[in-house]
CSV table of C-alpha atoms in Angstrom, one decimal:
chain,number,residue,atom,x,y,z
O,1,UNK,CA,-16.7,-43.1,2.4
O,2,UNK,CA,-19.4,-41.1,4.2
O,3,UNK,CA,-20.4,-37.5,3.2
O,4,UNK,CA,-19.0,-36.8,7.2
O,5,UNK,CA,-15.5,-37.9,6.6
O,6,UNK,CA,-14.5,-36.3,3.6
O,7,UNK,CA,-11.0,-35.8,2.7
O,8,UNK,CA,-9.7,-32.2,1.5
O,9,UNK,CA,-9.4,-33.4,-2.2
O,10,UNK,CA,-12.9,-34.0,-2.4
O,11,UNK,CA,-14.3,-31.2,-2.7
O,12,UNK,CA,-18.0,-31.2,-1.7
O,13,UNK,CA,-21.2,-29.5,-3.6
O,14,UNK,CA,-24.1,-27.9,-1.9
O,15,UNK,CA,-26.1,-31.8,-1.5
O,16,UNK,CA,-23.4,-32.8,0.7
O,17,UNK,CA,-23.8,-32.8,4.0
O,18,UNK,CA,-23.4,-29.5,6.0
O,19,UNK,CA,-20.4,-30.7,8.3
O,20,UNK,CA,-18.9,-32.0,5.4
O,21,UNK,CA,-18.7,-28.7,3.6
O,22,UNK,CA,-18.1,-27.0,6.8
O,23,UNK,CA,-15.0,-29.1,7.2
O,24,UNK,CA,-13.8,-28.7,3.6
O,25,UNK,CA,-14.0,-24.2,3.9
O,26,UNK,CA,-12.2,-24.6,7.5
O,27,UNK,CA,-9.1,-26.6,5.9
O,28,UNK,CA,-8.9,-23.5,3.7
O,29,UNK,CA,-9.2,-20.5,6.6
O,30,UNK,CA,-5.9,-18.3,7.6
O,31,UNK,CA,-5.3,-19.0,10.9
O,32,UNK,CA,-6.2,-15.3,12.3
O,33,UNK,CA,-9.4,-16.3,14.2
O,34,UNK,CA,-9.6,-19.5,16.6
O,35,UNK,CA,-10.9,-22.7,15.6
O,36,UNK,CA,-14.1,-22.5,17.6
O,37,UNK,CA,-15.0,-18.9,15.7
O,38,UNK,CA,-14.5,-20.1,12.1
O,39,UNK,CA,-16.6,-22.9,12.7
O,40,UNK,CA,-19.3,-21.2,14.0
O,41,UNK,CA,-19.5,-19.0,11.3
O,42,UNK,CA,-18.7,-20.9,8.6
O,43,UNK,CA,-21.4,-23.3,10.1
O,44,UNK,CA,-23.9,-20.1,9.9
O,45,UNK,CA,-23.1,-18.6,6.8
O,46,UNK,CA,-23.7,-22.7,5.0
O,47,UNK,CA,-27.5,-23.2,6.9
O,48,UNK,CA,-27.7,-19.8,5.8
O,49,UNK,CA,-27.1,-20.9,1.6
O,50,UNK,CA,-28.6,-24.6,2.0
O,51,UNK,CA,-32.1,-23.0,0.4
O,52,UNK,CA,-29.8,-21.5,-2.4
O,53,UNK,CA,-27.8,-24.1,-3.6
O,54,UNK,CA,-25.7,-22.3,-6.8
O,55,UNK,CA,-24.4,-19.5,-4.7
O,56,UNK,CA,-23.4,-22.2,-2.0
O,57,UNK,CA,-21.9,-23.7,-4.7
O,58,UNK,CA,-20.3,-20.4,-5.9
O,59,UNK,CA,-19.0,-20.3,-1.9
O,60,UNK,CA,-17.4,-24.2,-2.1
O,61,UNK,CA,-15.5,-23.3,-5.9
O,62,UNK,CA,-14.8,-19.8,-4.8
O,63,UNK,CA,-13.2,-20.5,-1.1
O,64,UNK,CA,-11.2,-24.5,-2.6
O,65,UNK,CA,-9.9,-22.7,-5.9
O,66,UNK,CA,-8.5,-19.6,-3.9
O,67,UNK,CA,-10.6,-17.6,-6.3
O,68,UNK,CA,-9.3,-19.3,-9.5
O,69,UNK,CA,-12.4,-19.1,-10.7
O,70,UNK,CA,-15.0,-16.8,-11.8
O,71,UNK,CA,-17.9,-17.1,-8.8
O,72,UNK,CA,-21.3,-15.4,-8.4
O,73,UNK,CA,-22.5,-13.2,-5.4
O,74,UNK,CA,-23.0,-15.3,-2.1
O,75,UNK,CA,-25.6,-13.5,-0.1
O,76,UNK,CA,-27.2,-13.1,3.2
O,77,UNK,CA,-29.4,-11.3,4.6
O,78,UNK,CA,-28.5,-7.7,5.8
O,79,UNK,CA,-29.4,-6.7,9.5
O,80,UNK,CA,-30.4,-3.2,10.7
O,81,UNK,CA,-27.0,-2.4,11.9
O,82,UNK,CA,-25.3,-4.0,8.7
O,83,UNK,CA,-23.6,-6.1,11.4
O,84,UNK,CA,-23.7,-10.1,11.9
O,85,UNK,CA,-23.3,-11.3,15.2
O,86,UNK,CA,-21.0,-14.7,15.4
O,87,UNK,CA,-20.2,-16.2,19.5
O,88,UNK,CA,-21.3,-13.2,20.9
O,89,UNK,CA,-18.9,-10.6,18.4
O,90,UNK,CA,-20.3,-8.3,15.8
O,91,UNK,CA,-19.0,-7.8,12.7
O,92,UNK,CA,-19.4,-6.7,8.9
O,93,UNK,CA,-20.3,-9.8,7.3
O,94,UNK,CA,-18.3,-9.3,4.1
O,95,UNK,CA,-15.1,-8.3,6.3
O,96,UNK,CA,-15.8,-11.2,8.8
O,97,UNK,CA,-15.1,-13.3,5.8
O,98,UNK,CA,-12.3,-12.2,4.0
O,99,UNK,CA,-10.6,-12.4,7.2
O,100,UNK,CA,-11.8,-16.0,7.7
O,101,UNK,CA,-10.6,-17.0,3.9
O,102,UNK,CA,-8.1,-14.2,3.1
O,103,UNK,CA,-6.5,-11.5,4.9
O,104,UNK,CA,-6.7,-12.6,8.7
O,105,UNK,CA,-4.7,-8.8,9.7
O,106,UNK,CA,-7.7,-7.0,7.2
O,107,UNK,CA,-9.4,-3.5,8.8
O,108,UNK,CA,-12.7,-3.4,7.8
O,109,UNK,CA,-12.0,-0.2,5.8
O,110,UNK,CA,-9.6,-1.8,3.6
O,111,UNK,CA,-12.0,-3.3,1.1
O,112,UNK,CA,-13.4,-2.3,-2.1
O,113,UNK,CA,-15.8,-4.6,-4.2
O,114,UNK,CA,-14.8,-5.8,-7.8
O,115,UNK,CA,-17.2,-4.3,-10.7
O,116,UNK,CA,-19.3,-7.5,-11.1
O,117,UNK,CA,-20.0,-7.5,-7.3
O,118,UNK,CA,-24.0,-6.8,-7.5
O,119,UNK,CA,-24.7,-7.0,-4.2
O,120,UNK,CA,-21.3,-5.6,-2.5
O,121,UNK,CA,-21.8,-4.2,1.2
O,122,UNK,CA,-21.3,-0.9,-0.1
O,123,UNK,CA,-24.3,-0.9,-2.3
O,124,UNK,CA,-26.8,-0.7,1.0
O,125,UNK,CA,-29.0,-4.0,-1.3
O,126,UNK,CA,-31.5,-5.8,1.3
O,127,UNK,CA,-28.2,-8.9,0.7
O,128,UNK,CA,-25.0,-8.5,1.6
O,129,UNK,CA,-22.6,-10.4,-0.6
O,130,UNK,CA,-19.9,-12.4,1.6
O,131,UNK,CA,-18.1,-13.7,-1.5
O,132,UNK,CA,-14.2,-12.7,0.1
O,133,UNK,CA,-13.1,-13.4,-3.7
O,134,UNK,CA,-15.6,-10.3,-4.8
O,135,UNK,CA,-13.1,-7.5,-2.7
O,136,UNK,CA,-10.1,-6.5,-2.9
O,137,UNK,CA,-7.9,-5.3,-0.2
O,138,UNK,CA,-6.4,-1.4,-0.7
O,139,UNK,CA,-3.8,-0.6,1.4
O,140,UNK,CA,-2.6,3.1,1.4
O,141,UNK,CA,1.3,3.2,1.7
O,142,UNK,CA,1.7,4.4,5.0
O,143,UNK,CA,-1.7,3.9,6.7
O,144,UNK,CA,-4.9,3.4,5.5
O,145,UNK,CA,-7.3,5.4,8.3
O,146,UNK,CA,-10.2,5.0,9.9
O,147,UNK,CA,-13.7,4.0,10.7
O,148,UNK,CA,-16.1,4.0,13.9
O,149,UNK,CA,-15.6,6.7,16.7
O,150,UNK,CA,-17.6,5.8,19.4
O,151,UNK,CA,-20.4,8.8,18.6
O,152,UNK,CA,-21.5,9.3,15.0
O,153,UNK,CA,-18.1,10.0,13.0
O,154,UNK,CA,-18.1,12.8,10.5
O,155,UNK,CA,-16.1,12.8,7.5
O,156,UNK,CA,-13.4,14.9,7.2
O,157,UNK,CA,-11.8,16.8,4.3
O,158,UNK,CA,-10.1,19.9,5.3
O,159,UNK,CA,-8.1,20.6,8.0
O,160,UNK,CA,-10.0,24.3,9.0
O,161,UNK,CA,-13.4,23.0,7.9
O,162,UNK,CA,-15.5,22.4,11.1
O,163,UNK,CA,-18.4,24.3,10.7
O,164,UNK,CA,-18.9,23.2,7.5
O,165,UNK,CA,-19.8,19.1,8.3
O,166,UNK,CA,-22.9,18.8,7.2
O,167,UNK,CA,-21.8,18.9,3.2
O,168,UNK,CA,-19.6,15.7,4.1
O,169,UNK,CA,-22.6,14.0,4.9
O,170,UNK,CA,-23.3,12.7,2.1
O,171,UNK,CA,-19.7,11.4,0.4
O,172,UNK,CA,-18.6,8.1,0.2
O,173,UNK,CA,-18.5,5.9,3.5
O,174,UNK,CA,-14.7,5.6,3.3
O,175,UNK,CA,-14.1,7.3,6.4
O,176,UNK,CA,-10.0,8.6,6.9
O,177,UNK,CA,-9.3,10.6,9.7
O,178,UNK,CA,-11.0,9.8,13.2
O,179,UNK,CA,-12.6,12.5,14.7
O,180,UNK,CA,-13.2,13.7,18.1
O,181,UNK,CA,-14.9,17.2,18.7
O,182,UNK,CA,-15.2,19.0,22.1
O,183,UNK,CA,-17.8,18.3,24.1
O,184,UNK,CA,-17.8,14.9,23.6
O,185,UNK,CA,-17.5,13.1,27.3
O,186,UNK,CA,-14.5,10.8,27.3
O,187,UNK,CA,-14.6,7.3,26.1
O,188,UNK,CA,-15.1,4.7,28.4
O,189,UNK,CA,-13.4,2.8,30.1
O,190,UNK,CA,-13.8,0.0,29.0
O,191,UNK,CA,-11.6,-2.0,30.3
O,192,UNK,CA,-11.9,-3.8,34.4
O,193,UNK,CA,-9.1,-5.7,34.7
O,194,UNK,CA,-7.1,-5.2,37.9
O,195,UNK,CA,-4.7,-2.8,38.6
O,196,UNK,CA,-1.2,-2.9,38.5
O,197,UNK,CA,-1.0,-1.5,41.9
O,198,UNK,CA,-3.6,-1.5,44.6
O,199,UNK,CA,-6.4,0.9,43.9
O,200,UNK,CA,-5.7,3.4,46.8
O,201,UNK,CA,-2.3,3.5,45.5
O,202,UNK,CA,-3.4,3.5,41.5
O,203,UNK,CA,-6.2,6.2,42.2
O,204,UNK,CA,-3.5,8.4,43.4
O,205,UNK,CA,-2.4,11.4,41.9
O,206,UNK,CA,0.6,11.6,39.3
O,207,UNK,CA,2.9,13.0,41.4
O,208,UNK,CA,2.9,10.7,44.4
O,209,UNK,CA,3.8,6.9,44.9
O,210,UNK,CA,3.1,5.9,41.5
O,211,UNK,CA,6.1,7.7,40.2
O,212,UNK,CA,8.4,7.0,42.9
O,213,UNK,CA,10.7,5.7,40.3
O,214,UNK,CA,10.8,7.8,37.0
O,215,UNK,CA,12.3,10.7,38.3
O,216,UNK,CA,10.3,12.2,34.9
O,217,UNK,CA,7.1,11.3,33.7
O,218,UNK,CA,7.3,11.6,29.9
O,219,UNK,CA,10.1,13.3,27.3
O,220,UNK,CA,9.1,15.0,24.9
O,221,UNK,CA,10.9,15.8,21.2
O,222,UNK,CA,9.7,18.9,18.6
O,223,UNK,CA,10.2,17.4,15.2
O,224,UNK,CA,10.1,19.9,12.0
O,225,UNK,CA,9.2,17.4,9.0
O,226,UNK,CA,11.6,14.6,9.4
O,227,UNK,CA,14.1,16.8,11.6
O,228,UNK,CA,14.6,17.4,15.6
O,229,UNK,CA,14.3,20.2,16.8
O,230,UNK,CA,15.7,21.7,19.8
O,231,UNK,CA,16.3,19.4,23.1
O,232,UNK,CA,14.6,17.0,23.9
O,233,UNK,CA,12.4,18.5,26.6
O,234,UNK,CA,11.7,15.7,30.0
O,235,UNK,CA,8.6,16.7,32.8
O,236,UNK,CA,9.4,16.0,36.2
O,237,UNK,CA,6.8,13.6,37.5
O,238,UNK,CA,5.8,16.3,40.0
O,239,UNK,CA,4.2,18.6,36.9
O,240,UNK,CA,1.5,15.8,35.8
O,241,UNK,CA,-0.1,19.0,33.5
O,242,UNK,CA,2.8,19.7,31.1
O,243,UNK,CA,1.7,22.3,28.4
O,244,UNK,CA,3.2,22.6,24.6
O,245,UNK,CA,2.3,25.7,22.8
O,246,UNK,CA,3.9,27.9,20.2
O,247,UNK,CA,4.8,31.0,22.7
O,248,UNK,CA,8.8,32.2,22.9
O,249,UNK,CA,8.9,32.3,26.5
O,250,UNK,CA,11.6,29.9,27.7
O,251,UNK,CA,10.4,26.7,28.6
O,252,UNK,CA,10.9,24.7,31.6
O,253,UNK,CA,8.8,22.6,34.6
O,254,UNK,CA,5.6,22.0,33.2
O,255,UNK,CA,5.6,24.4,30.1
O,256,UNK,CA,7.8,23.5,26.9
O,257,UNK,CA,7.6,26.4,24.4
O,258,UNK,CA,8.4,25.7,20.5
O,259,UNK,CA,8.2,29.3,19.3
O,260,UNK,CA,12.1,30.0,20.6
O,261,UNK,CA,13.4,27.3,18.7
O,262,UNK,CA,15.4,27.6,15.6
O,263,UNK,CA,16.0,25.5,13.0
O,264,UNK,CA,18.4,26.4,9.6
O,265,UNK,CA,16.4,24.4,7.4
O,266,UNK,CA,12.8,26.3,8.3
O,267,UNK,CA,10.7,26.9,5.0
O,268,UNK,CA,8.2,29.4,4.6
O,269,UNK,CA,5.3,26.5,4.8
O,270,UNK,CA,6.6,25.6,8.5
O,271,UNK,CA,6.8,28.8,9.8
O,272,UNK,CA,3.2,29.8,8.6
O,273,UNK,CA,1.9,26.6,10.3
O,274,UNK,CA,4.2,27.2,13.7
O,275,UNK,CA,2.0,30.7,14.0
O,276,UNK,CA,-1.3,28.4,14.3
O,277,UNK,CA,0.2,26.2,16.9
O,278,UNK,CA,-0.7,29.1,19.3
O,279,UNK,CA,-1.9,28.1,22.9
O,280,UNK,CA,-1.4,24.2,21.6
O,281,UNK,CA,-2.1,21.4,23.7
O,282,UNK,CA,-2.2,19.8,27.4
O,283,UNK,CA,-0.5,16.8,28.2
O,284,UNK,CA,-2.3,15.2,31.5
O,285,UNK,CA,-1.2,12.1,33.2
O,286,UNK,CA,-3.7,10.6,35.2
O,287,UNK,CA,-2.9,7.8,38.1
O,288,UNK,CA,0.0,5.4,37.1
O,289,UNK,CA,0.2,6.5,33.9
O,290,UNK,CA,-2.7,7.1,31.7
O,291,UNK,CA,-2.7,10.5,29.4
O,292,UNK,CA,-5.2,12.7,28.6
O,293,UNK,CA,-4.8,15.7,26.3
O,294,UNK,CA,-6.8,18.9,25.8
O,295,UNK,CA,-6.5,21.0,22.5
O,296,UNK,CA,-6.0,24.4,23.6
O,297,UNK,CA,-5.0,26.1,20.2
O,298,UNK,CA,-7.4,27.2,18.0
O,299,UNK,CA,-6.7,24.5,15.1
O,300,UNK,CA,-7.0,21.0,15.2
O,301,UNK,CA,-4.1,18.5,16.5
O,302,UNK,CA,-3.5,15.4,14.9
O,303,UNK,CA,-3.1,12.0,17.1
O,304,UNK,CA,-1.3,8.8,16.1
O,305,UNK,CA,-2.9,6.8,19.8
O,306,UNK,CA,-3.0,3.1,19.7
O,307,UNK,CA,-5.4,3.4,22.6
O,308,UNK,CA,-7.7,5.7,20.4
O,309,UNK,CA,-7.2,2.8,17.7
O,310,UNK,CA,-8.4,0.5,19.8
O,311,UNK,CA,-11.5,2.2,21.0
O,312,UNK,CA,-12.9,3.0,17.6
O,313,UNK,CA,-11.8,-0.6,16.6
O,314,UNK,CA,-9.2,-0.2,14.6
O,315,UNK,CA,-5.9,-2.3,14.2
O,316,UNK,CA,-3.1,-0.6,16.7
O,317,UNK,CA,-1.4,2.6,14.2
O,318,UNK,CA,-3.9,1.9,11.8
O,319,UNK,CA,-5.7,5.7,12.6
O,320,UNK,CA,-5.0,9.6,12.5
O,321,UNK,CA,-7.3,10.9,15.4
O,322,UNK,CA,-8.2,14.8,14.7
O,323,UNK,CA,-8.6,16.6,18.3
O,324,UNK,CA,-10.7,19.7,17.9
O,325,UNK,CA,-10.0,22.7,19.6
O,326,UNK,CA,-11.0,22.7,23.2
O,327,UNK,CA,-11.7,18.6,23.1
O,328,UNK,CA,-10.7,16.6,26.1
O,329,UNK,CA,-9.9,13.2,25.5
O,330,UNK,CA,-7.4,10.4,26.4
O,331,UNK,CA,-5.1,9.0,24.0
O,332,UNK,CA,-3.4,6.3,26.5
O,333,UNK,CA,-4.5,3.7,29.1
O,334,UNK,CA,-1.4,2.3,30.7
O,335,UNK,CA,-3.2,-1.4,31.5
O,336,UNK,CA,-3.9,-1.8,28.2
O,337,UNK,CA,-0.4,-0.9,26.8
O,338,UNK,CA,0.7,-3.3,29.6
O,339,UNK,CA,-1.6,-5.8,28.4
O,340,UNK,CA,-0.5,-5.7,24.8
O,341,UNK,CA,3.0,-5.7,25.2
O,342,UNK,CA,2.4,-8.7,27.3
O,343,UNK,CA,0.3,-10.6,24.1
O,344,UNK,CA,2.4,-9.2,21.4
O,345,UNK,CA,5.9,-10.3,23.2
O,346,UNK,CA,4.3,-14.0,24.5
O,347,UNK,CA,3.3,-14.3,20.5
O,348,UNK,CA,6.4,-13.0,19.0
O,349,UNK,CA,8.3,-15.6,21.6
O,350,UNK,CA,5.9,-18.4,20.1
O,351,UNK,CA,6.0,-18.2,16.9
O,352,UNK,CA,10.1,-17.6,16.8
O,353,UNK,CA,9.9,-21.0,18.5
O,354,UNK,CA,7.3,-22.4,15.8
O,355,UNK,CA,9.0,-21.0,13.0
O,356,UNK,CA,12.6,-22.5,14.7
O,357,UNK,CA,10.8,-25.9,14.6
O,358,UNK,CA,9.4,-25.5,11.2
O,359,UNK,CA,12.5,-24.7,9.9
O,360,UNK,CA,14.1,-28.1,11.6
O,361,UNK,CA,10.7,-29.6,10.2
O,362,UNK,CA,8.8,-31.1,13.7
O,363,UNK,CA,5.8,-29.8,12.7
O,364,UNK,CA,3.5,-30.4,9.5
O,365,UNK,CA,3.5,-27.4,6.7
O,366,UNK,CA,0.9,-24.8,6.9
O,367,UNK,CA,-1.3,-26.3,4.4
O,368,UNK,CA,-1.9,-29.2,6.4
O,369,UNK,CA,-5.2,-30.0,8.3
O,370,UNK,CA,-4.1,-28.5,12.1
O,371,UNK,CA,-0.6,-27.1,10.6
O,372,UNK,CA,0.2,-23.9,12.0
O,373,UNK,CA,-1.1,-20.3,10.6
O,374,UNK,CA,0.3,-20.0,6.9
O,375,UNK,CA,3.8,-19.1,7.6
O,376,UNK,CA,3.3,-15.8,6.2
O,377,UNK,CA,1.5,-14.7,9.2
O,378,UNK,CA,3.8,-16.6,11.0
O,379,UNK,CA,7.0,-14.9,10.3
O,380,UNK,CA,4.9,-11.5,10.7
O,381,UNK,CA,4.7,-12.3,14.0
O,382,UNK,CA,8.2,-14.0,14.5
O,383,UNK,CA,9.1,-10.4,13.3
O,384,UNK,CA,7.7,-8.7,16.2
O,385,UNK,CA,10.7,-6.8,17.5
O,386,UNK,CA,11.7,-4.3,20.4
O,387,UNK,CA,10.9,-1.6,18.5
O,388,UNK,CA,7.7,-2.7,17.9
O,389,UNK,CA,6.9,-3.0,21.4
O,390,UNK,CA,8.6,0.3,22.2
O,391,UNK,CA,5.8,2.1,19.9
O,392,UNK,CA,3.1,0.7,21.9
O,393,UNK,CA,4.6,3.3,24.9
O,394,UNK,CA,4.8,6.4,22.4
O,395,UNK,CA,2.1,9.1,21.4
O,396,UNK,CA,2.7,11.4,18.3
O,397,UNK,CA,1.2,14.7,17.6
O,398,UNK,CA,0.8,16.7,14.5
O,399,UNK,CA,0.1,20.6,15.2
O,400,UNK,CA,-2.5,22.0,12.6
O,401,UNK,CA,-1.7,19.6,9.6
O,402,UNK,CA,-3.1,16.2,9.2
O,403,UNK,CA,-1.8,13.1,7.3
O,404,UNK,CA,-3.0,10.0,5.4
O,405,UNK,CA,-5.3,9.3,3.1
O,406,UNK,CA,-7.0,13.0,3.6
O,407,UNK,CA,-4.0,15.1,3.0
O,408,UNK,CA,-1.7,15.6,0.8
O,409,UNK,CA,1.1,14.5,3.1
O,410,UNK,CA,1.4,10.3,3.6
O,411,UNK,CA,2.9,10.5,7.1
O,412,UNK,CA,3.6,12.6,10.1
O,413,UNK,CA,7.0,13.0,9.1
O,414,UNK,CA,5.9,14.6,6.4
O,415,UNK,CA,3.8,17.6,8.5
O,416,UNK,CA,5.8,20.8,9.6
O,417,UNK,CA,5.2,20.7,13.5
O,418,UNK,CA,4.9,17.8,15.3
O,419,UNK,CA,5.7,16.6,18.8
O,420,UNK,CA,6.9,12.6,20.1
O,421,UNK,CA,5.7,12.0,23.7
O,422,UNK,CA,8.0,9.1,25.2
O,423,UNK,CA,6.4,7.5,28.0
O,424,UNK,CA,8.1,6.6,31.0
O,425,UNK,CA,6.5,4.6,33.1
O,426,UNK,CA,5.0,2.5,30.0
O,427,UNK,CA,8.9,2.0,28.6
O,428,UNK,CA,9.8,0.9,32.5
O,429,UNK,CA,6.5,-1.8,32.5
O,430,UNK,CA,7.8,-2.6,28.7
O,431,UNK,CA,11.6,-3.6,30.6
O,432,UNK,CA,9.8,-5.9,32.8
O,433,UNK,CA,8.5,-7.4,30.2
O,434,UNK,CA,11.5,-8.1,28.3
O,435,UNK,CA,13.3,-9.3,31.2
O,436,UNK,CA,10.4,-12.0,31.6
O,437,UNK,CA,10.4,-12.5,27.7
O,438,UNK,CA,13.4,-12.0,25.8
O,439,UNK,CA,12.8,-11.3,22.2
O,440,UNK,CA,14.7,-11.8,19.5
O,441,UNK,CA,15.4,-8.7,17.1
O,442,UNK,CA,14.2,-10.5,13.9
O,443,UNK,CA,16.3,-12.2,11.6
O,444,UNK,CA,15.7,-11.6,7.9
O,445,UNK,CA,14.8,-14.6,6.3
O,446,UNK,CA,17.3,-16.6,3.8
């Protein structure tokens, strides 16, 4: 048999053939990137380790033994930015690979290198060590926060400290909380595709054909801790400015005002934070749909946005954004939402219909060559459900108190004063959707 056709039993050693290696790490990958983008950068990182034959060796035993076995540092060299550039994307090396051979879901903040590791990514050494079986994957119960803001991020501690950034400098590069001060011009856009409606009609303000049908553009419900509280309060779609501060005036139109309400259960703790909500926050919706808010109290807000996610590049829910006071930004781009209900409903109806076929066994087991994803991630995405998709059109807002990783409180149900924005014109696209692609609430698996 030729080094080029090798079968995956034999496992190959650094004087083989590059395709032939290549071949034997891609029959191990997870499925989460194409075929085209493993190959190219498996087929990178192997030229890279053909001068340095043990750790290529360390690669092949590492990568075809799952880790079963003790394996040295695999290193490369480390660029300026840190990144490595694969088909035109940009990555962390060492996360590019453990997503390749491990956890294809994995956020590049999630890993932390094993003791032994001597040149881990964290250690800033001229080589970066891509050995996936030299991390380890922490996940925070919850969510496990953060990463890149689109200028230089700064680390965040306390929830009142904002002068004070320049001592953060300094700690560890595990970055939590997002963070997005005033002054900063919007992010943007960075996204061309074409409008839902035609652009004279798109460009339009809030209140005129775009809403023609939600008689209201969003609803929006006060939660103390894990409770409701109050009504649910709705904004006509002719008030595309709705403000939510912590006054006692009676609310109504484009003003809903949380100091009036009561609730029984009130502790001490959530009525001292309900006197910082103050002015609170502007809700603006922009167009067809997109929403901007402006922090108008004199404390922070805390965002759960899956279009901030997405700009700082992290996984959708996977962030706590931290509004400063007086900062202007937008926390939801309707196209995109369209967009990824679209993707996440079209995969949730595919892989139902793999895993349906799997079960009745047409198609070959996930360890075969050209099987499907390993059906782990398959049935993750089988389990996409309505609910899920129903998130995608829902912003939530912490007043004051942050959560995750930073904060003594796991998640926003756990903070005194928070608000849930529903909106409306997102949760009619998501309909359509649903009408064109009927998903399945999942079934739990016997």
């Amino acid at each position: 048999m030729d080094n080029n056709k090798m079968s995956i039993t034999n496992t190959p050693t650094s004087n083989d053939a590059c395709l032939s290696i290549v071949h034997s790490l891609m029959c191990h990958r997870q499925g989460g990137e194409s075929e085209s983008f493993a190959k190219r950068a498996i087929e990178s990182l192997v030229k890279k380790l053909k001068e340095k034959k043990d750790e290529l060796d360390s690669l092949i035993t590492a990568i075809t033994t799952n880790g079963a076995h003790p394996s040295k540092c695999v290193t490369i060299q480390r660029t300026l930015d840190g990144r490595l550039q694969v088909a035109g994307r940009k990555g962390f090396p060492h996360v590019v690979y453990a997503r390749l051979w491990r956890w294809p879901d994995l956020h590049k903040n999630e890993l932390k290198h094993v003791k032994y590791c001597q040149y881990a990514f964290d250690l800033k050494c001229d080589n970066v060590c891509v050995n996936p079986y030299h991390y380890e994957r922490v996940v925070s119960p919850g969510i496990d926060l953060s990463g890149l803001t689109l200028s230089s991020p700064l680390l965040v501690k306390d929830e009142y400290d904002f002068d004070n950034q320049q001592s953060h400098s300094s700690s560890e590069s595990h970055l939590q909380t997002i963070q997005h001060p005033p002054s900063r011009p919007g992010p943007q856009e960075s996204f061309s595709t074409p409008a839902l409606l035609p652009p004279s009609e798109a460009s339009s303000s809030a209140s005129t054909s775009a809403f023609s049908t939600p008689e209201y553009w969003c609803s929006i419900a006060y939660f103390e801790m894990d409770v409701q509280v109050g009504e649910t309060f709705k904004v006509p779609s002719n008030c595309p400015i709705v403000t939510v501060d912590g006054y006692v005036d009676p609310s109504g139109g484009d003003r809903f005002c949380l100091g009036q309400l009561s609730n029984v259960h009130r502790t001490e703790n959530i009525e001292r934070a309900r006197l910082h909500i103050g002015k609170g926050v502007q809700l603006e919706c922009k167009g067809e749909g997109d929403v901007w808010v402006r922090c108008l109290s004199d404390h922070a807000v805390f965002v759960q946005s899956y279009y901030l996610d997405r700009e700082a590049g992290r996984a959708p829910g996977d962030a706590v954004h931290k509004i400063y006071p007086s900062a202007y930004i937008k926390v939801f781009d309707l196209r995109q939402c369209h967009r990824q209900m679209q993707q996440q409903a079209a995969t949730a109806q595919a892989a139902a219909a793999a895993q349906a076929a799997a079960v009745a066994g047409n198609i070959p087991g996930p360890g075969s060559v050209g099987g499907i994803a390993p059906a782990i991630s398959l049935s993750a995405a089988a389990g996409i459900g309505v609910d899920d998709l129903r998130r995608l059109c829902i912003l939530r807002m912490s007043f004051v108190k942050g959560w995750g990783p930073d904060y003594p409180r796991q998640s926003i149900k756990e903070t005194p004063c928070w608000i849930e924005i529903h909106l409306h014109r997102a949760l009619q696209l998501l309909d359509e959707v649903l009408h064109t692609m009927p998903i399945a609430d999942p079934q739990p698996l016997d």
